[in-house]
XYZ file of C-alpha atoms in Angstrom:
694
model
C -38.608 46.240 33.041
C -37.035 44.175 30.229
C -33.746 43.982 32.084
C -35.430 42.841 35.307
C -37.266 40.066 33.497
C -34.092 38.983 31.666
C -32.087 38.874 34.872
C -34.790 36.895 36.646
C -34.929 34.365 33.837
C -31.135 34.095 33.744
C -30.929 33.478 37.479
C -33.663 30.858 37.265
C -32.011 29.170 34.274
C -28.662 28.991 35.990
C -30.161 27.551 39.164
C -32.040 24.870 37.199
C -28.868 24.029 35.273
C -26.869 23.687 38.446
C -29.470 21.542 40.160
C -29.831 19.182 37.221
C -26.079 18.993 36.633
C -25.271 18.185 40.229
C -28.176 15.736 40.555
C -26.931 13.795 37.550
C -23.396 13.815 38.940
C -24.668 12.601 42.282
C -26.511 9.724 40.610
C -23.362 8.793 38.687
C -21.265 8.968 41.850
C -23.792 6.798 43.673
C -23.620 4.170 40.906
C -19.836 4.315 41.090
C -19.960 3.887 44.861
C -22.302 0.898 44.698
C -20.055 -0.629 42.027
C -17.061 -0.161 44.309
C -18.924 -1.890 47.127
C -19.861 -4.830 44.893
C -16.337 -4.996 43.576
C -14.933 -5.416 47.081
C -17.177 -8.462 47.542
C -16.145 -10.249 44.334
C -13.397 -12.865 44.676
C -10.334 -12.973 42.462
C -10.536 -9.361 41.341
C -6.848 -8.655 41.977
C -5.644 -10.866 39.140
C -8.483 -9.771 36.873
C -7.760 -6.071 37.223
C -4.122 -6.570 36.235
C -5.217 -5.978 32.644
C -6.187 -2.409 33.466
C -2.974 -0.441 33.434
C -2.894 2.305 36.017
C -5.885 0.825 37.835
C -6.499 2.173 41.318
C -9.348 0.700 43.323
C -10.651 3.083 45.931
C -14.027 1.749 47.048
C -14.929 4.689 49.286
C -18.633 5.344 49.627
C -19.735 8.936 50.105
C -23.188 10.391 50.366
C -24.413 12.664 47.535
C -22.960 16.136 47.893
C -24.581 19.521 47.692
C -24.390 21.481 44.438
C -21.123 23.301 43.914
C -22.686 26.748 44.305
C -23.825 25.851 47.845
C -20.287 25.016 49.066
C -18.343 27.447 51.251
C -20.795 30.298 50.714
C -19.400 31.578 47.419
C -19.195 29.683 44.167
C -20.021 29.796 40.484
C -23.688 30.562 41.128
C -23.007 33.540 43.405
C -20.306 34.689 41.041
C -22.855 34.572 38.245
C -25.287 36.798 40.185
C -22.442 39.220 40.899
C -21.617 39.432 37.193
C -25.249 40.161 36.376
C -25.310 43.047 38.797
C -22.107 44.495 37.313
C -22.907 43.940 33.643
C -26.352 45.456 33.108
C -26.256 44.803 29.379
C -26.003 41.017 29.679
C -29.344 39.364 28.978
C -28.211 35.780 29.175
C -25.184 33.691 29.970
C -23.550 32.386 26.771
C -22.334 28.833 27.167
C -21.766 28.184 23.491
C -19.198 30.658 22.209
C -15.472 30.953 22.413
C -12.725 28.500 23.140
C -13.998 27.829 26.656
C -17.160 26.385 25.196
C -15.244 23.973 23.032
C -13.204 22.801 25.964
C -16.257 22.398 28.141
C -18.040 20.367 25.492
C -15.106 18.197 24.521
C -13.372 17.663 27.866
C -15.030 14.946 29.929
C -16.140 15.869 33.444
C -13.851 14.928 36.271
C -14.155 11.425 37.587
C -15.817 10.853 40.941
C -12.395 10.682 42.595
C -11.055 13.918 41.157
C -10.356 17.115 43.032
C -13.523 18.737 41.737
C -15.654 15.991 43.224
C -13.824 15.830 46.555
C -14.522 19.261 47.927
C -13.858 19.810 51.600
C -16.683 19.687 54.136
C -14.479 20.464 57.095
C -16.196 23.774 57.791
C -19.688 22.220 58.064
C -21.277 20.597 61.125
C -21.224 16.818 61.427
C -24.934 16.355 60.681
C -25.085 19.070 58.024
C -24.492 16.785 55.029
C -27.080 14.216 56.019
C -29.712 16.856 56.802
C -29.355 18.773 53.569
C -28.978 15.661 51.407
C -32.458 14.444 52.358
C -34.032 17.802 51.569
C -32.165 18.261 48.301
C -33.100 14.739 47.146
C -36.767 15.408 47.921
C -36.736 18.769 46.132
C -35.004 17.320 43.064
C -37.594 14.601 42.674
C -40.441 17.111 42.822
C -38.731 19.640 40.562
C -37.247 17.444 37.858
C -40.015 14.902 37.405
C -42.749 17.422 36.481
C -40.318 19.318 34.261
C -39.701 16.229 32.103
C -43.444 15.869 31.589
C -44.433 19.516 31.098
C -41.507 21.244 29.446
C -41.949 19.513 26.116
C -44.902 21.839 25.408
C -42.847 25.064 25.323
C -40.103 23.269 23.410
C -42.627 22.279 20.752
C -43.907 25.861 20.598
C -40.337 27.096 20.340
C -39.732 24.914 17.284
C -42.890 26.208 15.653
C -41.950 29.778 16.454
C -38.364 29.411 15.218
C -39.482 28.114 11.813
C -40.938 31.419 10.870
C -37.796 33.244 11.846
C -35.319 31.021 9.935
C -34.458 33.237 6.994
C -31.718 32.885 4.389
C -28.886 34.945 5.766
C -25.215 34.526 4.929
C -23.169 33.635 7.963
C -20.224 35.908 8.402
C -17.055 34.774 10.046
C -17.775 36.915 13.098
C -21.475 36.125 13.412
C -22.530 34.134 16.472
C -23.002 30.444 15.823
C -25.619 28.103 17.276
C -24.688 25.734 20.055
C -23.684 22.900 17.733
C -22.592 24.864 14.688
C -18.864 24.546 15.117
C -16.730 24.521 12.008
C -17.066 21.314 10.064
C -13.703 19.586 10.384
C -11.706 18.438 7.429
C -9.947 15.140 7.179
C -7.062 16.340 9.259
C -9.416 16.965 12.191
C -11.927 14.208 11.502
C -10.054 11.621 13.567
C -9.220 12.449 17.181
C -5.825 11.608 18.548
C -5.822 8.679 20.933
C -3.499 10.390 23.394
C -5.941 13.302 23.725
C -9.169 11.333 23.703
C -12.040 13.726 24.299
C -14.939 11.486 23.504
C -18.080 12.042 25.513
C -19.660 9.219 27.446
C -23.336 8.608 28.068
C -23.292 10.627 31.297
C -21.661 13.590 29.586
C -24.124 13.391 26.717
C -27.007 13.467 29.196
C -25.514 16.508 30.886
C -25.032 18.257 27.593
C -28.513 17.339 26.344
C -30.191 18.568 29.518
C -28.281 21.832 29.334
C -29.312 22.356 25.702
C -32.898 21.534 26.610
C -32.910 24.063 29.453
C -31.384 26.696 27.171
C -34.087 26.093 24.593
C -36.879 26.405 27.158
C -35.585 29.645 28.650
C -34.816 31.074 25.225
C -38.485 30.595 24.416
C -39.508 32.487 27.558
C -36.957 35.176 26.755
C -38.509 35.690 23.342
C -42.041 35.517 24.690
C -41.317 38.101 27.365
C -39.574 40.330 24.858
C -42.580 40.240 22.522
C -45.012 40.923 25.342
C -43.009 43.913 26.507
C -42.449 45.178 22.930
C -45.822 45.056 21.097
C -44.509 47.015 18.115
C -41.808 44.438 17.442
C -44.379 41.630 17.717
C -46.548 43.324 15.094
C -43.517 43.679 12.828
C -42.722 39.962 13.100
C -46.298 39.027 12.246
C -46.233 41.311 9.182
C -42.906 39.849 8.085
C -44.363 36.336 8.299
C -47.203 37.306 5.971
C -44.836 39.030 3.560
C -42.489 36.010 3.473
C -45.340 33.765 2.360
C -45.519 35.700 -0.891
C -41.968 34.639 -1.740
C -42.405 30.919 -1.044
C -41.759 30.161 -4.740
C -38.053 30.813 -4.201
C -36.113 27.733 -5.339
C -33.946 27.801 -2.231
C -36.811 28.011 0.264
C -36.590 29.511 3.714
C -34.390 26.930 5.392
C -31.046 27.306 3.622
C -27.888 27.831 5.560
C -24.568 28.920 4.132
C -21.490 27.139 5.351
C -18.202 28.923 5.649
C -15.931 28.127 2.718
C -12.939 27.531 4.904
C -14.631 24.720 6.822
C -14.756 22.338 3.862
C -11.572 20.766 2.593
C -10.921 20.759 -1.129
C -10.345 17.021 -1.237
C -12.744 15.990 1.485
C -14.861 13.203 0.048
C -17.177 12.823 3.037
C -20.410 14.753 2.973
C -21.053 17.736 5.306
C -23.981 15.867 6.847
C -21.835 12.826 7.654
C -19.099 14.951 9.203
C -21.584 17.016 11.209
C -23.312 13.934 12.578
C -19.952 12.367 13.509
C -19.020 15.536 15.370
C -22.440 15.644 17.027
C -22.330 12.051 18.266
C -18.690 12.535 19.336
C -17.645 8.900 18.807
C -14.278 7.467 17.851
C -14.533 6.378 14.212
C -10.878 6.036 13.397
C -9.808 3.342 11.005
C -6.554 1.465 10.647
C -5.682 3.874 7.859
C -6.144 6.859 10.170
C -3.847 5.384 12.815
C -1.117 4.510 10.312
C -1.125 7.823 8.451
C -1.343 9.906 11.628
C 1.888 8.295 12.819
C 3.641 9.204 9.559
C 3.761 5.786 7.931
C 2.781 5.100 4.304
C -0.500 3.341 3.689
C -2.193 1.439 0.907
C -5.646 -0.168 0.828
C -6.246 -3.137 -1.455
C -9.675 -4.639 -2.097
C -9.574 -8.384 -2.543
C -12.529 -10.404 -3.833
C -12.692 -14.076 -2.906
C -13.857 -16.788 -5.279
C -17.228 -16.894 -3.501
C -17.766 -13.147 -3.879
C -16.798 -11.676 -0.501
C -14.981 -8.336 -0.510
C -11.975 -8.189 1.823
C -9.831 -5.237 2.860
C -6.106 -5.981 2.652
C -4.191 -3.078 4.188
C -0.531 -2.419 3.670
C 2.370 -0.404 5.069
C 4.362 -0.591 1.852
C 8.070 -1.099 1.254
C 7.852 -1.717 -2.453
C 11.477 -2.719 -2.964
C 11.678 -5.013 0.090
C 12.305 -8.718 -0.598
C 10.873 -9.776 2.760
C 7.226 -9.336 3.719
C 5.046 -10.202 6.665
C 1.322 -10.940 6.670
C -0.560 -10.271 9.916
C -3.927 -11.976 10.478
C -6.245 -11.135 13.371
C -8.520 -13.397 15.406
C -12.208 -13.583 16.158
C -14.140 -10.313 16.710
C -11.007 -8.409 15.779
C -9.601 -6.512 12.811
C -6.327 -5.152 11.507
C -6.650 -2.375 14.098
C -5.270 -4.756 16.727
C -1.842 -4.800 15.055
C -1.431 -0.988 15.166
C -3.430 -0.012 18.262
C -0.407 0.355 20.548
C 1.343 3.060 18.557
C 4.805 3.157 17.096
C 6.772 1.471 19.889
C 4.261 -1.201 20.850
C 2.653 -2.468 17.652
C 3.947 -5.483 15.670
C 3.041 -3.892 12.329
C 5.217 -0.827 12.903
C 8.033 -2.882 14.423
C 8.146 -5.119 11.349
C 8.105 -2.143 8.996
C 10.946 -0.485 10.893
C 12.933 -3.728 10.456
C 12.613 -3.431 6.685
C 9.548 -5.614 6.033
C 6.754 -4.957 3.618
C 3.760 -5.249 5.960
C 0.319 -6.583 4.998
C -2.652 -6.513 7.357
C -5.390 -8.982 6.555
C -9.094 -8.694 7.428
C -11.423 -11.678 7.482
C -14.889 -11.531 6.021
C -17.614 -10.715 8.501
C -17.901 -6.945 8.933
C -21.361 -5.613 9.683
C -21.113 -3.533 6.495
C -21.348 -6.842 4.522
C -19.137 -6.275 1.492
C -20.142 -8.720 -1.226
C -20.306 -8.647 -5.021
C -23.986 -9.520 -4.744
C -25.476 -6.388 -3.252
C -28.795 -8.145 -2.733
C -27.414 -11.107 -0.827
C -29.581 -12.097 2.118
C -28.349 -11.993 5.673
C -28.639 -15.797 5.955
C -26.525 -16.378 2.843
C -23.916 -13.776 3.763
C -23.249 -15.192 7.224
C -23.263 -18.817 6.067
C -19.547 -19.534 6.449
C -17.286 -21.291 8.923
C -13.542 -21.391 9.632
C -13.276 -23.436 6.429
C -14.051 -20.341 4.371
C -11.594 -18.222 6.350
C -8.860 -20.737 5.517
C -9.956 -21.843 2.060
C -11.191 -18.557 0.645
C -10.047 -15.494 2.598
C -6.401 -16.304 3.244
C -5.680 -17.763 -0.244
C -7.217 -14.694 -1.899
C -5.071 -12.328 0.177
C -1.883 -14.393 -0.196
C -2.286 -14.547 -3.973
C -2.884 -10.796 -4.120
C 0.317 -10.264 -2.115
C 2.196 -12.547 -4.493
C 0.868 -10.666 -7.512
C 1.845 -7.307 -6.057
C 5.292 -8.315 -4.840
C 6.423 -10.056 -8.011
C 5.356 -7.145 -10.202
C 6.904 -4.525 -7.935
C 10.217 -6.337 -7.521
C 10.585 -6.710 -11.260
C 9.901 -2.995 -11.548
C 12.150 -1.781 -8.722
C 14.985 -4.307 -9.159
C 15.106 -5.142 -12.917
C 18.876 -5.787 -12.935
C 18.888 -8.485 -10.265
C 19.123 -11.821 -12.003
C 17.591 -13.823 -9.178
C 14.500 -11.678 -9.182
C 13.910 -12.511 -12.821
C 14.652 -16.201 -12.520
C 13.051 -17.080 -9.190
C 9.420 -18.030 -9.137
C 8.939 -16.250 -5.786
C 11.574 -13.553 -5.360
C 10.518 -12.646 -1.801
C 10.011 -14.322 1.549
C 6.603 -14.074 3.187
C 6.115 -14.768 6.905
C 2.815 -14.950 8.766
C 2.069 -13.553 12.225
C -1.389 -14.554 13.421
C -3.415 -14.564 16.609
C -6.116 -16.888 17.967
C -8.588 -17.848 15.223
C -6.182 -16.443 12.628
C -3.631 -19.066 13.692
C -6.095 -21.915 13.192
C -7.068 -20.572 9.752
C -3.415 -20.282 8.707
C -2.675 -23.863 9.737
C -5.751 -25.085 7.864
C -4.663 -23.071 4.804
C -1.153 -24.528 4.744
C -2.313 -28.134 5.206
C -5.089 -28.015 2.602
C -2.788 -26.270 0.125
C -0.221 -29.054 0.555
C -2.861 -31.741 0.097
C -4.047 -30.138 -3.128
C -0.439 -29.600 -4.263
C -0.833 -25.843 -4.402
C 1.914 -23.419 -3.342
C 1.159 -21.704 -0.057
C 4.014 -19.170 -0.614
C 4.845 -18.917 3.115
C 8.280 -19.064 4.687
C 7.529 -19.069 8.420
C 4.508 -19.219 10.743
C 4.445 -17.348 14.058
C 1.225 -18.303 15.829
C 0.211 -16.387 18.955
C -2.166 -18.441 21.117
C -3.604 -20.253 18.073
C -7.063 -21.842 18.122
C -7.607 -25.425 17.009
C -7.803 -27.467 20.210
C -10.291 -26.450 22.893
C -11.224 -29.415 25.086
C -9.440 -27.831 28.076
C -11.695 -24.816 28.682
C -13.899 -23.265 31.343
C -17.478 -24.013 32.294
C -18.936 -21.121 30.285
C -17.440 -22.382 27.046
C -18.690 -25.880 27.852
C -22.253 -24.587 28.270
C -21.996 -22.701 24.995
C -20.718 -25.860 23.295
C -23.701 -27.935 24.456
C -26.170 -25.192 23.543
C -24.800 -24.760 20.042
C -24.593 -28.468 19.273
C -28.062 -29.158 20.681
C -29.915 -26.175 19.176
C -27.662 -25.493 16.192
C -30.215 -25.992 13.377
C -32.714 -23.746 15.141
C -30.297 -21.035 16.264
C -28.689 -20.746 12.836
C -32.012 -19.581 11.427
C -32.700 -17.149 14.255
C -29.184 -15.757 14.843
C -27.049 -16.041 11.692
C -24.237 -13.998 13.300
C -23.234 -12.321 16.537
C -22.795 -8.556 16.428
C -24.420 -5.331 17.609
C -27.157 -4.841 15.010
C -27.922 -1.091 15.002
C -25.869 2.057 14.775
C -27.416 3.383 17.963
C -26.337 0.453 20.115
C -22.869 0.430 18.553
C -22.584 4.120 19.420
C -23.836 3.331 22.919
C -21.098 0.728 23.383
C -18.495 3.232 22.253
C -19.732 5.811 24.743
C -20.131 3.367 27.601
C -16.469 2.476 27.182
C -15.704 6.108 27.905
C -17.962 6.118 30.968
C -16.198 3.030 32.296
C -12.976 5.025 32.038
C -14.442 8.069 33.825
C -15.937 5.990 36.648
C -13.246 3.451 37.564
C -15.301 1.397 40.018
C -17.978 0.769 37.390
C -15.272 -0.068 34.873
C -13.581 -2.439 37.317
C -16.875 -4.195 37.992
C -17.575 -4.682 34.283
C -13.999 -5.844 33.719
C -14.328 -8.408 36.493
C -17.697 -9.739 35.297
C -16.450 -10.038 31.710
C -13.412 -11.885 32.954
C -15.588 -14.347 34.861
C -17.404 -15.182 31.616
C -14.150 -16.213 29.918
C -12.810 -18.173 32.878
C -10.847 -15.451 34.669
C -8.761 -14.146 31.772
C -7.211 -10.838 32.866
C -7.086 -9.195 29.429
C -8.026 -5.549 29.205
C -11.568 -6.182 27.989
C -12.638 -2.603 28.680
C -9.801 -1.220 26.588
C -10.779 -3.455 23.691
C -14.390 -2.255 23.941
C -13.190 1.303 23.445
C -11.177 0.589 20.308
C -12.507 2.421 17.258
C -13.139 -0.694 15.176
C -16.201 -1.090 17.388
C -17.809 2.135 16.158
C -21.288 3.189 15.169
C -20.667 2.676 11.453
C -19.128 -0.802 11.431
C -17.680 -3.559 13.585
C -16.266 -7.081 13.171
C -18.743 -9.872 13.740
C -18.616 -13.653 14.070
C -20.965 -15.887 12.143
C -22.962 -18.594 13.841
C -21.180 -21.251 11.790
C -17.778 -20.092 13.030
C -19.008 -20.415 16.621
C -20.577 -23.786 15.798
C -17.329 -24.938 14.191
C -15.433 -24.090 17.398
C -18.044 -26.035 19.404
C -17.541 -29.045 17.112
C -13.775 -28.846 17.619
C -14.214 -28.684 21.394
C -16.612 -31.664 21.417
C -14.386 -33.883 19.248
C -11.097 -32.890 20.973
C -9.652 -32.754 17.457
C -8.691 -29.955 15.065
C -11.278 -30.821 12.442
C -12.812 -29.010 9.509
C -16.475 -28.072 9.599
C -19.016 -30.884 9.917
C -21.959 -30.097 7.624
C -24.245 -32.376 9.607
C -24.859 -35.207 7.137
C -22.865 -37.919 5.397
C -24.036 -36.731 1.978
C -22.905 -33.158 2.542
C -19.529 -34.225 3.951
C -18.997 -36.644 1.048
C -19.673 -33.878 -1.420
C -17.155 -31.547 0.175
C -14.457 -33.815 1.602
C -14.943 -37.107 -0.222
C -15.462 -38.881 3.090
C -18.327 -39.173 5.603
C -16.318 -37.348 8.267
C -14.624 -33.945 8.039
C -10.859 -33.793 7.689
C -8.870 -34.199 10.920
C -6.081 -31.655 10.380
C -3.984 -33.011 13.218
C -3.322 -36.174 11.187
C -1.853 -34.025 8.401
C 0.470 -31.845 10.474
C 3.362 -33.701 8.867
C 2.638 -31.850 5.630
C 3.746 -28.553 7.198
C 7.009 -27.750 5.452
C 7.896 -24.401 7.017
C 9.169 -23.439 10.492
C 6.387 -22.893 13.052
C 6.739 -20.848 16.242
C 3.963 -21.436 18.782
C 3.479 -18.879 21.553
C 1.190 -19.382 24.567
C 0.112 -17.138 27.433
C 0.401 -18.513 30.932
C -2.544 -16.323 32.037
C -4.586 -17.074 28.927
C -7.931 -18.571 29.950
C -9.509 -18.400 26.483
C -6.963 -20.689 24.778
C -5.033 -22.242 27.585
C -1.304 -23.093 27.319
C -2.127 -26.814 27.416
C -4.018 -26.450 24.123
C -1.108 -24.630 22.449
C 1.247 -27.307 23.758
C -1.005 -29.905 22.110
C -0.369 -28.224 18.752
C 3.361 -28.502 19.422
C 3.140 -32.134 20.576
C 1.120 -33.201 17.537
C 3.557 -31.426 15.230
C 6.515 -33.198 16.773
C 4.764 -36.569 16.628
C 3.922 -36.144 12.918
C 7.445 -35.157 11.920
C 7.503 -31.365 11.915
C 11.148 -30.853 12.786
C 11.368 -27.067 12.856
C 8.714 -26.258 15.459
C 9.259 -24.228 18.621
C 7.172 -23.483 21.671
C 7.393 -20.545 24.063
C 5.294 -19.114 26.887
C 4.898 -15.602 28.232
C 3.070 -14.188 31.248
C 0.229 -12.941 29.070
C -3.542 -13.132 28.915
C -5.329 -13.756 25.628
C -5.618 -10.196 24.374
C -2.192 -9.110 25.630
C -0.629 -10.509 22.461
C -2.188 -7.765 20.335
C -3.739 -5.039 22.504
C -1.005 -4.545 25.097
C 2.426 -3.028 24.766
C 4.776 -5.993 25.306
C 8.370 -5.273 24.418
C 9.577 -8.814 25.103
C 6.958 -10.194 22.706
C 7.984 -7.771 19.973
C 11.620 -8.700 20.489
C 10.771 -12.397 20.256
C 8.657 -11.961 17.116
C 11.356 -9.908 15.394
C 14.000 -12.476 16.300
C 11.924 -15.253 14.729
C 11.327 -13.236 11.570
C 15.059 -12.787 11.158
C 15.474 -16.588 11.075
C 13.600 -16.959 7.783
C 15.164 -19.521 5.459
C 14.293 -20.551 1.906
C 11.355 -22.907 1.666
C 12.488 -26.503 1.512
C 10.816 -28.441 -1.294
C 9.442 -31.738 0.002
C 7.592 -34.483 -1.912
C 3.865 -34.249 -1.510
C 2.317 -37.530 -0.399
C -1.348 -38.050 -1.032
C -3.985 -39.488 1.256
C -6.936 -41.588 0.324
C -9.211 -38.658 1.068
C -9.528 -35.881 -1.485
C -10.567 -32.270 -1.118
C -12.616 -30.596 -3.755
C -10.811 -27.740 -5.414
C -13.768 -25.499 -4.893
C -15.865 -26.002 -1.769
C -19.489 -25.026 -2.079
C -21.117 -23.940 1.148
C -23.751 -26.476 2.121
C -26.740 -25.134 4.045
C -27.708 -26.758 7.277
């Protein structure tokens, strides 16, 4: 009798699993099909989808298919019934043990265009699919909707029942593990490899969660049926519950679990709970350090504190005896990950290191984690900074730290070289920057020259630098008017732009995986995002999936940085931040108007290489050419301009061999810094700029 009940429950459980699994897949395929239809109607998608490498648009609409076990007469469901009839000892189908379980959990389901999804219907009549689809859809609505409402009751009872049976028992190496109790990975397994990305998306998480839920429900009925058919065992369990209450004074309680010793690394500093939750959520939480060390390069992390108390992460691929160094600075909503995200052969950081450079990767302030010496700093005060602070605080702090490290190391590693001892700066430091990082570097060099401070740089390579923005699309124009009109109000409501909670950051990470699994949906999102930025064909979906947008942290942009860009666009000049009043500007700049940096381009005393993207719609080539024109007009002799067939993000997030070759060729042209007399203007800058509140 027990075996009959177990077999009946197993058959029912498998049928419910199959129905729910296939219904969810059909919904996902329908969404993908609708997305493909919408994508065919959108204009200009061909150029937009160029950023997606390997993109294939196949907008073929198909009706929802029958479950797999109903195809061709024999399938996994019938095979399961056959196994039950052969193996009389099997009471349930184990989905959670062995290597197959790991592969099933970690490997994403096939995309809607895969071979699994495109099963043949040649043997069926012409009207068979339409007829059965209507009936299956009707049945699924009536079956699944009540189950969502009613099945929480047995699940709650199952939790109550399982509490009394959770005793302290050591877990042997050969004992069966729960569904999620895989070995806790050490550091060597904590970060997944990008080439074998097995992250789960939202659809896969729903499938997995529903399967676990169904298992829990039927496990409850298994136990209930077993107790009803075995009264003696039920009495024994009740007696054991009463006897266990007499030992409740045990210091370890009744809910301890023993982890296998081999699952915890000796030097693993992360807690078991943190590692287990990371494995459970199955998100990509790699850092720049993980990428660098996994590829076999040395790594060093340096914490830099600015004069206004912000903690910055300066990362390094060290060559301690090198007398040439390069400093790479990212742009807005980016991090140092952008310089290493393309692997060994496609990343500027690794290319520079292989050419003998000591590589430094800078990170601006503005992470969601909010590193500051004042741990109690308010959100309003933390995010109260503009591009001025990036250029006047962040970059000087990192450059001075590099100078301190290099001078001390060169004296240590090359003590017999006379020029190292005698020279004030025994190394050459070049800068490679992108977008907002380029504007901040230019502002840093100019303000350092005005204040007669050494900037310690030998060459600037600026990839699509910000600074001039009057030639932009309609969306940016609307944002400009909104920020300038409602700036005082919005700054109090939205101090910064970022994803505020860990849940929604995790959701973004998983949606990026779903966009990869369902290419029509991904193509639609890519196209819509491109429309927002004026048709730029960068791989926006690929950037969304990068691990620096993870559930624990992400780069953000403060409202003042966005407002500063709007001010620059409105004035058609590369100006420092306008604090909104004559008094505030006088206190900071010594003049009623903020400093127009374009008028001081003649102070730039190092070679500058400007690079624009012909397909860049965020910072158009005309704006980069304006930098070059103003430099030439103000007397910057050693300035060059070049264009490539790139979109805005292609400079950092795409593998571009010609760009790497160009950057390396410019680095090799480094010459000693020419000392030029510093001429002063009537306007003065304060040595220390205090942030003035709006």
